[in-house]
Tab-separated table of C-alpha atoms (C1' of nucleotides) in Angstrom:
chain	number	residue	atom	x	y	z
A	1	UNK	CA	-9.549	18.713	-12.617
A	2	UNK	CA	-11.818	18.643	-9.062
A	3	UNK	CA	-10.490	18.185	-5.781
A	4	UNK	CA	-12.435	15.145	-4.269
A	5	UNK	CA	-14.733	16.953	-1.293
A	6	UNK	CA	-15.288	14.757	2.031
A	7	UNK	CA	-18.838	13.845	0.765
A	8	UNK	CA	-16.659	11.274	-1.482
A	9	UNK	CA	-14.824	9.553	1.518
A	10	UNK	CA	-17.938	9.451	3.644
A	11	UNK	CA	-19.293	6.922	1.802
A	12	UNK	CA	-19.658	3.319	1.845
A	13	UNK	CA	-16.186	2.123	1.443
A	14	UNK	CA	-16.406	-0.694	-0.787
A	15	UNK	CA	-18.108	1.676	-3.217
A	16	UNK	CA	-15.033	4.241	-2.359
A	17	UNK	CA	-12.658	1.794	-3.209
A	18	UNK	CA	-14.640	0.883	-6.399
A	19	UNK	CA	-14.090	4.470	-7.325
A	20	UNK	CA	-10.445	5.398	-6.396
A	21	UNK	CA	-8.271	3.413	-9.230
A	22	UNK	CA	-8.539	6.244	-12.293
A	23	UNK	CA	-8.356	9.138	-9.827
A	24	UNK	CA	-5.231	11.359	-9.322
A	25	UNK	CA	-2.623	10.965	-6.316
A	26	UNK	CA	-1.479	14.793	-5.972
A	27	UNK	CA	1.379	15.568	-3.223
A	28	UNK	CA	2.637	19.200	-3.051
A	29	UNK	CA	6.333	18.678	-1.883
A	30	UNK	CA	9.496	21.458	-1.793
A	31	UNK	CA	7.947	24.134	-4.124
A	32	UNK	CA	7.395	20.732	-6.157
A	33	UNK	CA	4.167	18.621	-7.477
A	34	UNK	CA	3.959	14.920	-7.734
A	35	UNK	CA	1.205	13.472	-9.254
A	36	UNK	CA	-0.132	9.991	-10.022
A	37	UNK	CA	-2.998	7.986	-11.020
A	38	UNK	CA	-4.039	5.638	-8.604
A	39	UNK	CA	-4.015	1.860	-10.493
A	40	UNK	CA	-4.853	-0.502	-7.418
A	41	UNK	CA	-6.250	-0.138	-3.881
A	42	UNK	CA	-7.611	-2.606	-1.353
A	43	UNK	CA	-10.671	-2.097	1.244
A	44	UNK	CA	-9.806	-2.808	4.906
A	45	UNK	CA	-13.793	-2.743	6.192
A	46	UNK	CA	-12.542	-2.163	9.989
A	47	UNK	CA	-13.696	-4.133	13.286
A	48	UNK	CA	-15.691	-6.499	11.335
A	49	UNK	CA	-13.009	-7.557	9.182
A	50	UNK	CA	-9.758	-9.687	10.750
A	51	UNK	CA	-7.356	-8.279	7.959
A	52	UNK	CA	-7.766	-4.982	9.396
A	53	UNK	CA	-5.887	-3.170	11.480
A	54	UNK	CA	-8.920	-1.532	13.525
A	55	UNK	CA	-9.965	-5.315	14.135
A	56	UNK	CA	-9.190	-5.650	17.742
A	57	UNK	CA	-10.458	-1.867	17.999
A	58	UNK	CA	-8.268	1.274	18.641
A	59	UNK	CA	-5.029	1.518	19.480
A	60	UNK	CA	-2.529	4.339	19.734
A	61	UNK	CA	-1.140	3.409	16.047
A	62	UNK	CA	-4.205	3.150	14.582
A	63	UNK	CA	-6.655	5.806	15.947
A	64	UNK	CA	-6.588	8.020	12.581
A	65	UNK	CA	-8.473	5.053	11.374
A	66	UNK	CA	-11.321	5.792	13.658
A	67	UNK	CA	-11.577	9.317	12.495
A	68	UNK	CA	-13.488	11.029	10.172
A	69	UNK	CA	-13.183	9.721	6.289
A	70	UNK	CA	-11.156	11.460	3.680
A	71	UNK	CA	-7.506	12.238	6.119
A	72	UNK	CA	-4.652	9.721	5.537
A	73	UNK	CA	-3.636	6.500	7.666
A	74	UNK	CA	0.057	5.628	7.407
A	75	UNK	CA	1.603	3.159	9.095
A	76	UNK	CA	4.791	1.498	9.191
A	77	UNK	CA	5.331	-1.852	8.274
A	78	UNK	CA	8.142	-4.681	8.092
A	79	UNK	CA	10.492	-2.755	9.736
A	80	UNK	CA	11.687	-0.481	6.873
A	81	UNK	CA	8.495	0.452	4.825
A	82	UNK	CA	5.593	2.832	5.065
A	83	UNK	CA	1.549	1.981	3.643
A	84	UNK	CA	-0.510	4.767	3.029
A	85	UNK	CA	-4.396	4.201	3.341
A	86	UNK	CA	-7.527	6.514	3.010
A	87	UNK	CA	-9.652	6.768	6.062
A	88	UNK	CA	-13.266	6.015	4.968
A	89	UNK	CA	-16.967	6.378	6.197
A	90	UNK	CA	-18.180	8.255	9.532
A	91	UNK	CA	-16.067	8.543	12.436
A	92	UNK	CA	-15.960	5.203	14.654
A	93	UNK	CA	-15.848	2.632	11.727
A	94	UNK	CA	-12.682	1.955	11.470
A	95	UNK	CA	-12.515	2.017	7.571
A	96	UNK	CA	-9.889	2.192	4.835
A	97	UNK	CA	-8.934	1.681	1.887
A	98	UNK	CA	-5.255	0.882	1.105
A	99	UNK	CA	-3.686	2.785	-2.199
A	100	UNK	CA	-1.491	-0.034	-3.333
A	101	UNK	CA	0.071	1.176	-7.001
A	102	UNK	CA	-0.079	4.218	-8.823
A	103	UNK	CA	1.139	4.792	-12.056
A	104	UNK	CA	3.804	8.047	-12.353
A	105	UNK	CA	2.595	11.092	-14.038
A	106	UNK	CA	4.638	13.974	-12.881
A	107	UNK	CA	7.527	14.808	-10.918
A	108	UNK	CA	9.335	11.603	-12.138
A	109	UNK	CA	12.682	12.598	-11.326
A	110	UNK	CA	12.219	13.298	-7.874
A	111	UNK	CA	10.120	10.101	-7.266
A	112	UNK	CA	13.311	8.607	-8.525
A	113	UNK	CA	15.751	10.295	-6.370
A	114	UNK	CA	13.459	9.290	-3.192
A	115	UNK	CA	13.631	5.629	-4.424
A	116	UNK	CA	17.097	5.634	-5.037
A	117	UNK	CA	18.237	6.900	-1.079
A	118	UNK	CA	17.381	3.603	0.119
A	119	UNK	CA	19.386	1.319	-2.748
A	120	UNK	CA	16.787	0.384	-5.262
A	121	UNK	CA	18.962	-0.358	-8.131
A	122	UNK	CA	16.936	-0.828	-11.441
A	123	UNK	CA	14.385	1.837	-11.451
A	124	UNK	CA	12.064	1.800	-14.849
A	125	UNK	CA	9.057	4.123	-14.660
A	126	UNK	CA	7.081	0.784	-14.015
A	127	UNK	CA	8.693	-0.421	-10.617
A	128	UNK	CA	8.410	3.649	-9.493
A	129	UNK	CA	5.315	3.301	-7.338
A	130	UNK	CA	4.029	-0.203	-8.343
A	131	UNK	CA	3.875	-1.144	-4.735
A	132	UNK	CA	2.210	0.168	-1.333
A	133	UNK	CA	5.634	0.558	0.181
A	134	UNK	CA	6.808	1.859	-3.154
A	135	UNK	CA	4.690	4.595	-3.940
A	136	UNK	CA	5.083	5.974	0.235
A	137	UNK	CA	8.987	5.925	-0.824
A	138	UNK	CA	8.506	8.056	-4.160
A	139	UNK	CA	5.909	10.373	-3.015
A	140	UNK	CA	7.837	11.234	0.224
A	141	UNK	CA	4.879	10.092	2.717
A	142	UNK	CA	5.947	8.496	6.090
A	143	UNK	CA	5.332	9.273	9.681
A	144	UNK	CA	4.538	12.950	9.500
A	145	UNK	CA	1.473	12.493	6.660
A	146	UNK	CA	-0.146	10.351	9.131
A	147	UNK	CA	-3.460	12.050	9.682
A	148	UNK	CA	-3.287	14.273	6.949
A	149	UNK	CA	-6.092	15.977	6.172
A	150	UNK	CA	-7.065	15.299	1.995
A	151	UNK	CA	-9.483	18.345	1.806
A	152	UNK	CA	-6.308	20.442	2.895
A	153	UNK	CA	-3.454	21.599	0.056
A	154	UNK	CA	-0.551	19.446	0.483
A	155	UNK	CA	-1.714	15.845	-0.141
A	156	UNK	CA	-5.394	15.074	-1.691
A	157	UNK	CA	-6.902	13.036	-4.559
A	158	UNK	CA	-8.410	14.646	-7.575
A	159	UNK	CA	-10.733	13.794	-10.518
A	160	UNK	CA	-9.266	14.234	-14.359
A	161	UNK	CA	-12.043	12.761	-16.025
A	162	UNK	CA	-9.145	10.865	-16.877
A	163	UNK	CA	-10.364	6.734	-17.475
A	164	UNK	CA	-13.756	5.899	-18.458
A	165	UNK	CA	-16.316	3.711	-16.596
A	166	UNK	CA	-16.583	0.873	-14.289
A	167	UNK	CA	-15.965	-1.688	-17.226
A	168	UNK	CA	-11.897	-0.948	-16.764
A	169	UNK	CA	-12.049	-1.829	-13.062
A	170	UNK	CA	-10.943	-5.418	-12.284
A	171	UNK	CA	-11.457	-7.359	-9.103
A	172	UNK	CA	-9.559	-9.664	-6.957
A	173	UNK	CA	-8.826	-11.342	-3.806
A	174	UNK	CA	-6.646	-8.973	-1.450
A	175	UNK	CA	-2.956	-9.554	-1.388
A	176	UNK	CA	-0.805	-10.580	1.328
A	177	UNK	CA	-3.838	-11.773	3.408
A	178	UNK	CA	-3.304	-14.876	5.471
A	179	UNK	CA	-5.999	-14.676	8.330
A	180	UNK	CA	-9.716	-16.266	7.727
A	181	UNK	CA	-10.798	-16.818	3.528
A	182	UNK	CA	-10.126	-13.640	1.625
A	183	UNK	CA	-12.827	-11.694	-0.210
A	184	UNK	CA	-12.316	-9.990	-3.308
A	185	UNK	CA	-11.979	-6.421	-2.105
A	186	UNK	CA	-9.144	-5.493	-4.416
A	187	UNK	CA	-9.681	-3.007	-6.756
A	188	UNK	CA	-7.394	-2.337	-10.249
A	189	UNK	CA	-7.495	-0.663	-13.402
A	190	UNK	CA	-7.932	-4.035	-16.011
A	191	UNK	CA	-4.437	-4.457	-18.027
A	192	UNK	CA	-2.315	-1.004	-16.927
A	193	UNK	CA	1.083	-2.322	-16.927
A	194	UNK	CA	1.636	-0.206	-13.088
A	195	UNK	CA	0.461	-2.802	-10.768
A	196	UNK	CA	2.096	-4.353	-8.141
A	197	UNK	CA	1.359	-7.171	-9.699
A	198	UNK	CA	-0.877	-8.591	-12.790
A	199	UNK	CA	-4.172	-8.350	-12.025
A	200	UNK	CA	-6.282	-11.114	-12.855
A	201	UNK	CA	-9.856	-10.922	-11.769
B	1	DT	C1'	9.501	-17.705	-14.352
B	2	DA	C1'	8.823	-19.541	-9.637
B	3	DG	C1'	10.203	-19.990	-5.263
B	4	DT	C1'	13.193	-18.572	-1.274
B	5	DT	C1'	15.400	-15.420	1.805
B	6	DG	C1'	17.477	-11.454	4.400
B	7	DA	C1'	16.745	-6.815	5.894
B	8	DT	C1'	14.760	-4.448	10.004
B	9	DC	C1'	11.697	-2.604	13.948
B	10	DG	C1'	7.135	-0.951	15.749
B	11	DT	C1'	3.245	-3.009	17.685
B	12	DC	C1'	0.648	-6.058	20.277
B	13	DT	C1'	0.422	-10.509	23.103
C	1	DG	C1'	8.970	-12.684	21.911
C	2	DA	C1'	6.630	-13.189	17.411
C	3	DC	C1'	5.083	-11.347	13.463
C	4	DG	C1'	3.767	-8.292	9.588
C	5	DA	C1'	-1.648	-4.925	4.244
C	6	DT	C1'	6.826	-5.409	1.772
C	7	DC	C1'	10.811	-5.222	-1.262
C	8	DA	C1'	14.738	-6.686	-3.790
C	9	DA	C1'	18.239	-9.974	-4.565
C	10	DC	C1'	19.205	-14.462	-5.168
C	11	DT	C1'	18.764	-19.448	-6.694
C	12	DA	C1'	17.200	-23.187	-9.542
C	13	DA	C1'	15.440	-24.967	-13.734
DNA sequence: TAGTTGATCGTCT
DNA sequence: GACGATCAACTAA
C-alpha cells in the first residue's frame, strides 16, 4: 500500500478526481486507524466554475483552497455538518475535489460511536459514511483538519491496488447543484452499494 | 418509493 | 437577512 505523494494532487483535477474513487481514506485517530475506500467524489474546478466555493475568489473561509494541492479543505455547511474536499493543482487555482462517500473498511466501531453522538438512529455499515457530511462525522474531521497537510501522518490517501481500471468508474452530473447547467464532474465506483446515492451515469 | 420538512449557524451580500 | 457541495424523520400513496 503507497502513500499518494503531492505529484498526484498537482495535477489536473478532473483527471484527480477521475482517479480518487478506488483509493484508500486513512485517518490516524486516538492510538486508532480508520480506513476507507473512497466510492464517490465531485470536482469543484475553482474561479471558473459558479458551484465553487473559490468562485467569487478568496475569502477567509476558503483560502486553503488557494493553496498548494494535496492538504484538506473543510468547511462547514447547513449549520450542523462538515464537507471535506482535497485541494488540487498549483497554488492560486482554487481547485478541489469533494470526497462525497466512502465505503467502511476499518475501525467500524468507532465510526459508529462518532455517528451515534449526534442521534443517528439506524446505523447499517451502508449509511456509515455514504454521505459528505457523513463520512466528516465517522472519521472525526471538522474544523481542526482544515488545512491538513495529506503528505503528513495523520490524515492522507493511499493506493491498495485495490479496484481495477477506469471501466468501474461511472459518471454523473454533480449533486446538489442549483446555479448555471451542471456538468458531469461526479465521479463513482459503477454499482458499490456505499454511495450517497445510486449512481447512474 | 417519492416528496416534504425541520434542524441549525457560518458566510457573504 | 438569506441561503447552503446535508441529513434524517415524516407523510402520502
Amino acid at each position: 500500500m503507497r502513500k499518494l505523494s503531492r505529484s498526484f494532487y498537482l495535477r489536473t483535477t478532473l483527471t484527480v478526481a477521475r482517479d480518487l474513487p478506488g483509493k484508500l481514506l486513512l485517518r490516524r485517530l486516538g492510538g486508532r486507524f480508520l480506513i476507507g475506500r473512497i466510492v464517490e467524489v465531485e470536482a469543484y474546478l475553482g474561479r471558473r466554475d459558479p458551484a465553487s466555493h473559490a468562485y467569487r475568489g478568496m475569502t477567509p473561509r476558503n483560502e486553503i483552497m488557494f493553496g498548494p494541492g494535496g492538504h484538506l479543505y473543510v468547511y462547514f455547511t447547513y449549520g450542523m455538518h462538515f464537507c471535506c474536499n482535497v485541494v488540487t493543482e498549483r497554488a492560486g487555482t482554487g481547485c478541489a475535489v469533494l470526497i462525497r462517500a466512502v465505503e467502511p473498511l476499518e475501525g467500524m466501531t468507532t465510526m459508529e460511536r462518532l455517528r451515534m453522538r449526534t442521534g443517528a438512529r439506524a446505523l447499517r455499515s451502508t449509511d456509515l459514511c455514504s454521505g459528505p457530511g457523513k463520512l466528516c462525522q465517522a472519521f472525526g474531521i471538522g474544523r481542526k483538519e482544515n488545512g491538513a497537510d495529506l503528505c503528513g501522518t495523520t490524515l492522507w490517501i493511499a493506493d491498495d491496488g485495490g479496484t481495477g481500471g477506469r471501466r468501474d468508474i461511472g459518471r454523473s452530473p454533480r449533486i446538489g447543484i442549483s446555479s448555471g447547467r451542471e456538468h458531469r464532474w461526479r465521479f463513482f465506483l459503477k454499482g458499490n452499494p456505499y454511495l450517497s446515492r445510486p449512481g447512474k451515469s
